[in-house]
PDB file of C-alpha atoms in Angstrom:
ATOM      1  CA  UNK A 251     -11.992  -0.146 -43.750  1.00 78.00           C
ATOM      2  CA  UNK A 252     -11.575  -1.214 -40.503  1.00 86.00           C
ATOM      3  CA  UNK A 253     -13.993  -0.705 -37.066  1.00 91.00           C
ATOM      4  CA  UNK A 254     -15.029  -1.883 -34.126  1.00 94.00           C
ATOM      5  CA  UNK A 255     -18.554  -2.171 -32.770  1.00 95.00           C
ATOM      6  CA  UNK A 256     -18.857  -2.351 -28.728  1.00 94.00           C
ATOM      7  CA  UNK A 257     -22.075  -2.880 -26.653  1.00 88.00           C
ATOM      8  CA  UNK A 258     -23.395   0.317 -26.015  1.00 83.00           C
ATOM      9  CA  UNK A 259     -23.254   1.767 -22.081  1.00 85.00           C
ATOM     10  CA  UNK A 260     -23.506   2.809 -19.420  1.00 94.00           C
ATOM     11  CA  UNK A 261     -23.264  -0.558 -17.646  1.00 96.00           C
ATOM     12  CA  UNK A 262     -23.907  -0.724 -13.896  1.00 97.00           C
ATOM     13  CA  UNK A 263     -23.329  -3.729 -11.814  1.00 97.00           C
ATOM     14  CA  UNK A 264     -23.155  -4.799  -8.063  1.00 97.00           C
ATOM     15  CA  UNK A 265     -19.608  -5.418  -6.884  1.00 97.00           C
ATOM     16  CA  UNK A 266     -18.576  -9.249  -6.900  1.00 96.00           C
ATOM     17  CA  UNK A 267     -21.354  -9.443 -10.532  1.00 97.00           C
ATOM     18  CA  UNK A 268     -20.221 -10.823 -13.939  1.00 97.00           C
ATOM     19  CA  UNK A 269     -18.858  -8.635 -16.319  1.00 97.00           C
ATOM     20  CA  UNK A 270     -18.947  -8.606 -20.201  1.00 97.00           C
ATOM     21  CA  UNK A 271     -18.911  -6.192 -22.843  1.00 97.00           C
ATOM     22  CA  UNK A 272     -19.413  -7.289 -26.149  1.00 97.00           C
ATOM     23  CA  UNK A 273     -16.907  -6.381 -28.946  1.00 97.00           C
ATOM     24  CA  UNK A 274     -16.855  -6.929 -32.758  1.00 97.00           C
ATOM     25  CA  UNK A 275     -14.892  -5.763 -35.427  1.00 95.00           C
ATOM     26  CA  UNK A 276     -14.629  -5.523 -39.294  1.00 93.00           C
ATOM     27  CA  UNK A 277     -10.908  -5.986 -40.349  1.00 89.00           C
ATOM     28  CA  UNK A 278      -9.000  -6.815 -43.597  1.00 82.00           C
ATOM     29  CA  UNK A 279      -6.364  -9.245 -42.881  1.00 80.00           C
ATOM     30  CA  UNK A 280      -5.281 -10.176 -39.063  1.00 82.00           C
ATOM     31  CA  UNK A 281      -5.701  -7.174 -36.907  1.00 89.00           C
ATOM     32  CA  UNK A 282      -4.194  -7.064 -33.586  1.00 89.00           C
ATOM     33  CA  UNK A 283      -6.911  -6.704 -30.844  1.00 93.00           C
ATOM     34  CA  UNK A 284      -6.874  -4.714 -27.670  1.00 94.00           C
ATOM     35  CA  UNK A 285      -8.708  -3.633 -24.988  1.00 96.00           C
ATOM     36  CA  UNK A 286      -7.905   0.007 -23.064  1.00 95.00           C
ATOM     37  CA  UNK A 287      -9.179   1.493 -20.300  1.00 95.00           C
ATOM     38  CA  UNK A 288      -9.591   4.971 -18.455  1.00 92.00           C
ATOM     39  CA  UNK A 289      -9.955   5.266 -15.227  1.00 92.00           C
ATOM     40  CA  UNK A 290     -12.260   8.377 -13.829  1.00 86.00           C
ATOM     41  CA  UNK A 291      -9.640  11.625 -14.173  1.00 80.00           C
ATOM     42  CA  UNK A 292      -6.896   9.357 -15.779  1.00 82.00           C
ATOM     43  CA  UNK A 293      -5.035   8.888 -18.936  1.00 82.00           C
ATOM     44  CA  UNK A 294      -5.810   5.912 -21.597  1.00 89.00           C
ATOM     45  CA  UNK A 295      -4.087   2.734 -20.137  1.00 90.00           C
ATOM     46  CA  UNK A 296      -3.341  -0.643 -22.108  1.00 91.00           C
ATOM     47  CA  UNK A 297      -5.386  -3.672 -20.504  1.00 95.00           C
ATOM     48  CA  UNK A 298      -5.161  -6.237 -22.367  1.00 95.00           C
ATOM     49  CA  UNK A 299      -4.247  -7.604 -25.935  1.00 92.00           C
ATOM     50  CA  UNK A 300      -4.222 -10.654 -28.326  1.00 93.00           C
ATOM     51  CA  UNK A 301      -2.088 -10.456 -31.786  1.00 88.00           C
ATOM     52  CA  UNK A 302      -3.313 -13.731 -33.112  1.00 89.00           C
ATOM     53  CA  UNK A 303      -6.662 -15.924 -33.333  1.00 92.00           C
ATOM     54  CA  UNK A 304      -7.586 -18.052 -30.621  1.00 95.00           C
ATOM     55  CA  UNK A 305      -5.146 -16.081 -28.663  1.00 95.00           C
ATOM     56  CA  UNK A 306      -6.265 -15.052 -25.104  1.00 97.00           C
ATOM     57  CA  UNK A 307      -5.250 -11.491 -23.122  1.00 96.00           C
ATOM     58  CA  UNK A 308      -5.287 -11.390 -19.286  1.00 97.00           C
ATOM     59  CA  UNK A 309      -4.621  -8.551 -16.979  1.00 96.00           C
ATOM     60  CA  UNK A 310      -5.949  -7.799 -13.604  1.00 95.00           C
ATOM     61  CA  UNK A 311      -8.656 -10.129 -13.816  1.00 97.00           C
ATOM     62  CA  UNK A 312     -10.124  -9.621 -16.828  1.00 98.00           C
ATOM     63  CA  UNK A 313     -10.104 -11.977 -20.037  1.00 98.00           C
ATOM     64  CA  UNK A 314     -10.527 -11.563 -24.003  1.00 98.00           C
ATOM     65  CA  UNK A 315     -10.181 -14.352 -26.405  1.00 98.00           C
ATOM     66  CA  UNK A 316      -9.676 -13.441 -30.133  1.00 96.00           C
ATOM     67  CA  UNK A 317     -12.368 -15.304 -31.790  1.00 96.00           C
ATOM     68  CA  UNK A 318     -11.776 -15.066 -35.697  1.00 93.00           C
ATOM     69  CA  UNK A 319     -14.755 -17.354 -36.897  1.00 94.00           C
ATOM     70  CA  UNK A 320     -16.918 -14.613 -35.030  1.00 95.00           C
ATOM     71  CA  UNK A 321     -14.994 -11.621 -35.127  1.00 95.00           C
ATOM     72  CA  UNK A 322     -15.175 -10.725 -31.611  1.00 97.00           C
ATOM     73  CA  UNK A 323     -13.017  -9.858 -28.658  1.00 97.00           C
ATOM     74  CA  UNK A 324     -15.207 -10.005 -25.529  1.00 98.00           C
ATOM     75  CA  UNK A 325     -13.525  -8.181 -22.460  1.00 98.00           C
ATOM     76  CA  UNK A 326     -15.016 -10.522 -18.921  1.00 98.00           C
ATOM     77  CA  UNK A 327     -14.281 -10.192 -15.276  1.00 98.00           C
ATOM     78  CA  UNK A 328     -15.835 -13.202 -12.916  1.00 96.00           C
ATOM     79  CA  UNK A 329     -16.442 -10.845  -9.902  1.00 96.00           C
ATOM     80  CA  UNK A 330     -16.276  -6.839 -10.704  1.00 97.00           C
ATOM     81  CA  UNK A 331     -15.111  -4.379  -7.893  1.00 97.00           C
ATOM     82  CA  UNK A 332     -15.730  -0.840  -7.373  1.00 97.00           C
ATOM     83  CA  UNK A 333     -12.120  -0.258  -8.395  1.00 96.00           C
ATOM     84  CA  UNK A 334     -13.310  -1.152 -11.908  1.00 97.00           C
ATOM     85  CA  UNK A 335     -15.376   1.474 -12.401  1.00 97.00           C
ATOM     86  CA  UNK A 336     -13.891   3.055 -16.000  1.00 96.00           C
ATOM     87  CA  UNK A 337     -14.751   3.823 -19.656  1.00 94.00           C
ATOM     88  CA  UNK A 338     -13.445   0.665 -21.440  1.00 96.00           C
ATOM     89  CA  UNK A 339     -12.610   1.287 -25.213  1.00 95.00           C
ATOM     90  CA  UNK A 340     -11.944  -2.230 -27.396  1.00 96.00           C
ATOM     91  CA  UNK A 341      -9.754  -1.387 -30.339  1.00 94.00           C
ATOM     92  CA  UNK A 342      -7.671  -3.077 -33.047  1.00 93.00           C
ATOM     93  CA  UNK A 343      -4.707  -2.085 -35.350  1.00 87.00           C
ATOM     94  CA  UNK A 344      -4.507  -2.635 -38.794  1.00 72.00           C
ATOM     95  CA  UNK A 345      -2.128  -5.813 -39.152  1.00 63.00           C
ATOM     96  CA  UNK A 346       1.304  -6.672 -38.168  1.00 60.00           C
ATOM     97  CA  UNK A 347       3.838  -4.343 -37.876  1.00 64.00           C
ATOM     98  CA  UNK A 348       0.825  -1.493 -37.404  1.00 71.00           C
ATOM     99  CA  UNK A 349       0.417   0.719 -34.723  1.00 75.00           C
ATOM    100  CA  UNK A 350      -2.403   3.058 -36.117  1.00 82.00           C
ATOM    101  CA  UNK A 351      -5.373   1.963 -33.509  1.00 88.00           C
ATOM    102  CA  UNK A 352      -9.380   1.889 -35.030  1.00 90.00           C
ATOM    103  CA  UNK A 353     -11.124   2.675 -31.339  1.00 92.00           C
ATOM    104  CA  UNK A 354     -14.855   1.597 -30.823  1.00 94.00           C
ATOM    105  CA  UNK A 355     -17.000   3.979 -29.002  1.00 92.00           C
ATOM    106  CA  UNK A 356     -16.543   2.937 -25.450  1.00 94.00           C
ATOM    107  CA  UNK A 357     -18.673   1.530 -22.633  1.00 95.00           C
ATOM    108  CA  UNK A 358     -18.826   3.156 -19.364  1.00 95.00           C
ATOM    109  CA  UNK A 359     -18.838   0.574 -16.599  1.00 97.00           C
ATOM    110  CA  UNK A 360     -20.129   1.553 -13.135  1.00 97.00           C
ATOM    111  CA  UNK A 361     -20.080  -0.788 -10.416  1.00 97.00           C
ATOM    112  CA  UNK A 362     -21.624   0.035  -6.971  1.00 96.00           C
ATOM    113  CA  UNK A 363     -21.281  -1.478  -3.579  1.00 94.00           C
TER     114      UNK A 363
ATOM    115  CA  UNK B 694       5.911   1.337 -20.756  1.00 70.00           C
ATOM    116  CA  UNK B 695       6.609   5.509 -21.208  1.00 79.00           C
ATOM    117  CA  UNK B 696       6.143   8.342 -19.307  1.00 88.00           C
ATOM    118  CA  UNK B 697       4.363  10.980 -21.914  1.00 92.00           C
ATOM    119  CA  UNK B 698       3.599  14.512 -20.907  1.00 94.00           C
ATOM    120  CA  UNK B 699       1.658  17.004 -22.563  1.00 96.00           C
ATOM    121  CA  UNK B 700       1.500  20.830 -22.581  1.00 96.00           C
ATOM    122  CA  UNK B 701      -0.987  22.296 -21.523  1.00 97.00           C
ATOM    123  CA  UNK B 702      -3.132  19.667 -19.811  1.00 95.00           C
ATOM    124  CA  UNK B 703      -6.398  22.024 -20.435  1.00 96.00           C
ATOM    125  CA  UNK B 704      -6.974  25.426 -22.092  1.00 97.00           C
ATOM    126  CA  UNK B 705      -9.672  27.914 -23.063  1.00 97.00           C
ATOM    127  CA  UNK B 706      -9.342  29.089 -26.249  1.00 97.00           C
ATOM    128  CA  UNK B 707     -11.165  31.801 -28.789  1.00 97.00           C
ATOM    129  CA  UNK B 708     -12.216  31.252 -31.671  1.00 97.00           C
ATOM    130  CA  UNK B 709     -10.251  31.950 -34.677  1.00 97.00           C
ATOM    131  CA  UNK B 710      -6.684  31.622 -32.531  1.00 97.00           C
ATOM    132  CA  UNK B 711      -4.448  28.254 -32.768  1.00 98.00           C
ATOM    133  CA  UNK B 712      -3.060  26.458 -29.956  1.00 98.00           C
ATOM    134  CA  UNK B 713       0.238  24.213 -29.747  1.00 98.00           C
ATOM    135  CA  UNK B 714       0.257  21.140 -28.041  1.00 98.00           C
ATOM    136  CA  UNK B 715       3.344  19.602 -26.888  1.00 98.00           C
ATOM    137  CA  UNK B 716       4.121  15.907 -25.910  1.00 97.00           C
ATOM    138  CA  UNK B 717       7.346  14.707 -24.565  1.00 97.00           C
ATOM    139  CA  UNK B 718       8.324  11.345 -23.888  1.00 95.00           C
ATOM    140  CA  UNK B 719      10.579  10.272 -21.270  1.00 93.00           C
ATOM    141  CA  UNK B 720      12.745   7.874 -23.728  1.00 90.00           C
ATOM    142  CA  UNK B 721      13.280   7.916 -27.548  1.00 89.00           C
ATOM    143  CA  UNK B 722      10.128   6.054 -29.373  1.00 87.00           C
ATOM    144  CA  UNK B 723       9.897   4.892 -33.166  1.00 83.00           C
ATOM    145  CA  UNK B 724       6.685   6.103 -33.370  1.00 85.00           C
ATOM    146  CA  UNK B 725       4.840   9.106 -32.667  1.00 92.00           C
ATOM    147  CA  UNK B 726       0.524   9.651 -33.294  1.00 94.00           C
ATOM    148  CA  UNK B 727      -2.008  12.340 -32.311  1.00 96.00           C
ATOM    149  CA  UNK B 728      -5.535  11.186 -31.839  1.00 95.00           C
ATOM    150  CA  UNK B 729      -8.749  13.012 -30.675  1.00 96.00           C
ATOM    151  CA  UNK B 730     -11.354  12.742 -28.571  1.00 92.00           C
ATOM    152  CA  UNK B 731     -14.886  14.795 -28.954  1.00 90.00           C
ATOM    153  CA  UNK B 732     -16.980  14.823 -25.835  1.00 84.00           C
ATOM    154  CA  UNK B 733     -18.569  11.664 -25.496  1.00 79.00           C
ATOM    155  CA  UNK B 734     -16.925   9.850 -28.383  1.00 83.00           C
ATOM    156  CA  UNK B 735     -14.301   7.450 -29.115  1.00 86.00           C
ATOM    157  CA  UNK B 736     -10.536   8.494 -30.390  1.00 91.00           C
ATOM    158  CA  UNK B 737      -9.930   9.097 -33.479  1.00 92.00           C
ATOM    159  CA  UNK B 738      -6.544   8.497 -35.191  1.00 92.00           C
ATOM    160  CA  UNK B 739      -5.274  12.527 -36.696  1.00 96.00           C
ATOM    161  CA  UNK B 740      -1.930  11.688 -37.848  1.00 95.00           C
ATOM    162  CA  UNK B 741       1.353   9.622 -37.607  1.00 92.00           C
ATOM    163  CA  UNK B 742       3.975  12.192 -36.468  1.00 93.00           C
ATOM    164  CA  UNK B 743       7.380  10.762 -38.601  1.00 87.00           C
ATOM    165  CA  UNK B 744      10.675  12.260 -37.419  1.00 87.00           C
ATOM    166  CA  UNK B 745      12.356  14.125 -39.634  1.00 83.00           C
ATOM    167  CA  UNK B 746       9.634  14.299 -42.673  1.00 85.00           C
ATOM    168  CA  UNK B 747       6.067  15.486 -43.089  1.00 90.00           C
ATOM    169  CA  UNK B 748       3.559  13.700 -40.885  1.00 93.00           C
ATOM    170  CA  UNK B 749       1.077  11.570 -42.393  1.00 93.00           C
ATOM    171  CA  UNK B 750      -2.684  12.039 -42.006  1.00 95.00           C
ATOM    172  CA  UNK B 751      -5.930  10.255 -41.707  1.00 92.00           C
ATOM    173  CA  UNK B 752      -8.727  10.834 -44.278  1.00 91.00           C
ATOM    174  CA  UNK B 753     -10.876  14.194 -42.911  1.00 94.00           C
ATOM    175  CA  UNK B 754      -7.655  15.740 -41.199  1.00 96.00           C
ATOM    176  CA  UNK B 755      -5.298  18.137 -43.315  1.00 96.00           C
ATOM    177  CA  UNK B 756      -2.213  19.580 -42.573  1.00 96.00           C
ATOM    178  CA  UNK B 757      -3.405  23.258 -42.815  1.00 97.00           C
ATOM    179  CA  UNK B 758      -5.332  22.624 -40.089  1.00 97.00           C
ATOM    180  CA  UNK B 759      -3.707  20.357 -37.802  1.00 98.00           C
ATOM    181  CA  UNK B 760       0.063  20.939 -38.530  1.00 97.00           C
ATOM    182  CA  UNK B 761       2.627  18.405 -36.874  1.00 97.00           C
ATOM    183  CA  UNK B 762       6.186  18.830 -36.189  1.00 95.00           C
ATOM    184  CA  UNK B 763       8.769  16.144 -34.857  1.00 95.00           C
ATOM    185  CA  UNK B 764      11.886  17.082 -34.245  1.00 93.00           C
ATOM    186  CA  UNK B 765      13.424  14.017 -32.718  1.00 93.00           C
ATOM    187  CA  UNK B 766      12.515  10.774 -31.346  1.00 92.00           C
ATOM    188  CA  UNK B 767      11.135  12.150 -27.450  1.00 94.00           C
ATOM    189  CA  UNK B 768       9.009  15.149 -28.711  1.00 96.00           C
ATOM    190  CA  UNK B 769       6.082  16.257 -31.107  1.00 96.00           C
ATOM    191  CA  UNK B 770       3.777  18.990 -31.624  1.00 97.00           C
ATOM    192  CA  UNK B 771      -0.065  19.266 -32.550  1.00 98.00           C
ATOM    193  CA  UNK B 772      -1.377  22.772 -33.514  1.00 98.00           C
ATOM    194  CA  UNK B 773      -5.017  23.424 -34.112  1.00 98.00           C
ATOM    195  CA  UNK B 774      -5.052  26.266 -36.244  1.00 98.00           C
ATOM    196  CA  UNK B 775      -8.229  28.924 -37.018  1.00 97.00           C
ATOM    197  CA  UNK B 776     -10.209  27.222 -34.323  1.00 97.00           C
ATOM    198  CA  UNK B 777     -13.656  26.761 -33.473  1.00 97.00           C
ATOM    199  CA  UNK B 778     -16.042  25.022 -31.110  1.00 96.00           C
ATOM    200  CA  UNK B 779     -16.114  22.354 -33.100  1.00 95.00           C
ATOM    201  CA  UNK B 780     -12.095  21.901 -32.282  1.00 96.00           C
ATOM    202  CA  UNK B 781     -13.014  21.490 -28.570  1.00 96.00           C
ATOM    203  CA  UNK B 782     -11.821  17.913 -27.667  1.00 96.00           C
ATOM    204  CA  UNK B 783      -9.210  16.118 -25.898  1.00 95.00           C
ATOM    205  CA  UNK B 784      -6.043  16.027 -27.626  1.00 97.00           C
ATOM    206  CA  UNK B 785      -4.227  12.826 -27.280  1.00 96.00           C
ATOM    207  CA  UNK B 786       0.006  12.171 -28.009  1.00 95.00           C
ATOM    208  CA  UNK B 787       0.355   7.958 -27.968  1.00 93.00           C
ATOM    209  CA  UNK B 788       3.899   6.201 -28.763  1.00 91.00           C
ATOM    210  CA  UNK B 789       4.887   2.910 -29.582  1.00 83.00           C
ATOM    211  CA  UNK B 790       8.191   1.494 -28.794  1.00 71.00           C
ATOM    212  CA  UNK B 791       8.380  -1.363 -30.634  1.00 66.00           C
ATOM    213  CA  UNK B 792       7.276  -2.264 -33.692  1.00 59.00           C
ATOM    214  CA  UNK B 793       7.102  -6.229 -32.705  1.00 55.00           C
ATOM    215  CA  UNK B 794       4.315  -6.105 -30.210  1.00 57.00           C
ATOM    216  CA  UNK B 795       2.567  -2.702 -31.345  1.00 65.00           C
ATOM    217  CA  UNK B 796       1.861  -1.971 -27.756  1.00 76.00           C
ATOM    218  CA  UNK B 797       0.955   2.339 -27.666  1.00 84.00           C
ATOM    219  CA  UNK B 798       1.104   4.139 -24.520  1.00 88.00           C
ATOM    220  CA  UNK B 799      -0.659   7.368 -23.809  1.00 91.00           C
ATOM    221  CA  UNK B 800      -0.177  10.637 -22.794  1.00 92.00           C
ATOM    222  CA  UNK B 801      -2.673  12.098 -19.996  1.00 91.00           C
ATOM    223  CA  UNK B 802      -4.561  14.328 -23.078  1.00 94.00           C
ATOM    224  CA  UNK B 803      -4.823  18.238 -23.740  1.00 96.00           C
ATOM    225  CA  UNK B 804      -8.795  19.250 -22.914  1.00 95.00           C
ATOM    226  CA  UNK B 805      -9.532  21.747 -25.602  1.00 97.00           C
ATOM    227  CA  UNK B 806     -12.742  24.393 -24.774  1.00 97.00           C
ATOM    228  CA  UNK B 807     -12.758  26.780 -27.573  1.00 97.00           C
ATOM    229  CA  UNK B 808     -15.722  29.756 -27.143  1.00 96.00           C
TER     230      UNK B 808
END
């Protein structure tokens, strides 16, 4: 079946640092991959997404290119604010035409001034 | 995007009783799903809610336990029947517009304590 393994957290940085957190999955067939986020005392929000290898998602500053030959979908930010600070969950749906998401386990991301 | 609300947005339950969850959507949506979320975890898919028919569940999650209704294409409901402290999660409703771009939107989640 399918999953999705994220670096584990919490993950604290210094505002203006580097961000990554490492995602990989385990997928039959050509998943669609996304990254969500939740915000302290928020709902689950849609941040970014890529349908297709090689494809690349972009929102609010932060990047993930779908990398079949390694299985991965590695969510980066140049320069992280204290606005960022959220639980950030990296999932994937089952093919085309599928909306059932497989979530990984989340990574907590706190970034201080 | 959607709006989604859900009913109630936190309760304290006992053990033994079943609660009903209720999500609304602000638009009519092809597709309807209930996840969960145990303290500290990750979601976890409980069913596809299908208008009109039975709703369709994941492996580990029956329909004696976590019946689903449907009745249309802006509302669904989750009961968690015979609970216990196990059951204590956050309850998630997500819809999907379109089946093209399998984009799922959220609801703000049901915080389940049962004692």
């Amino acid at each position: 079946g399918n999953s999705v393994t994220q670096m584990e957290g919490p993950v604290t940085l210094s505002e203006e640092a580097f961000l990554t957190i490492n995602c990989t999955y385990t997928a039959t067939g050509y998943p669609s991959l996304f990254w969500y986020v939740q915000y302290p005392g928020e709902g689950l929000q849609l941040l970014l997404k890529a349908t297709k290898a090689d494809d690349k998602g972009s929102n609010k500053g932060f990047e993930a290119t779908y990398r079949k030959e390694t299985t991965s979908f590695h969510l980066e930010k140049g320069s992280v604010q204290v606005s960022d600070s959220a639980v950030y969950f990296c999932a994937l749906t089952r093919g085309a035409g599928s909306y059932q998401l497989t979530f990984g386990k989340g990574t907590k991301l706190s970034v201080i001034p | 995007s959607a709006v989604i609300s859900q009913k109630p947005s936190r309760d304290i339950c006992q053990r033994g009783t079943s609660l009903t969850i209720q999500c609304q959507v602000d638009s009519q949506v092809t597709m309807m799903f209930w996840y969960r979320q145990q303290p500290g975890q990750s979601l976890t898919l409980i069913a596809t809610a299908n208008q009109g028919s039975e709703a369709t569940y994941e492996s580990g999650f029956v329909i004696d336990k976590f019946p689903i209704s449907r009745p249309n294409l802006t509302f669904s409901t989750l009961t968690v029947s015979n609970m216990s402290p196990e059951d204590s999660s956050i309850y998630l409703c997500s819809v999907g517009r379109d089946r093209e771009f399998n984009e799922q939107f959220f609801g703000p989640g049901t915080r389940l304590t049962v004692l």
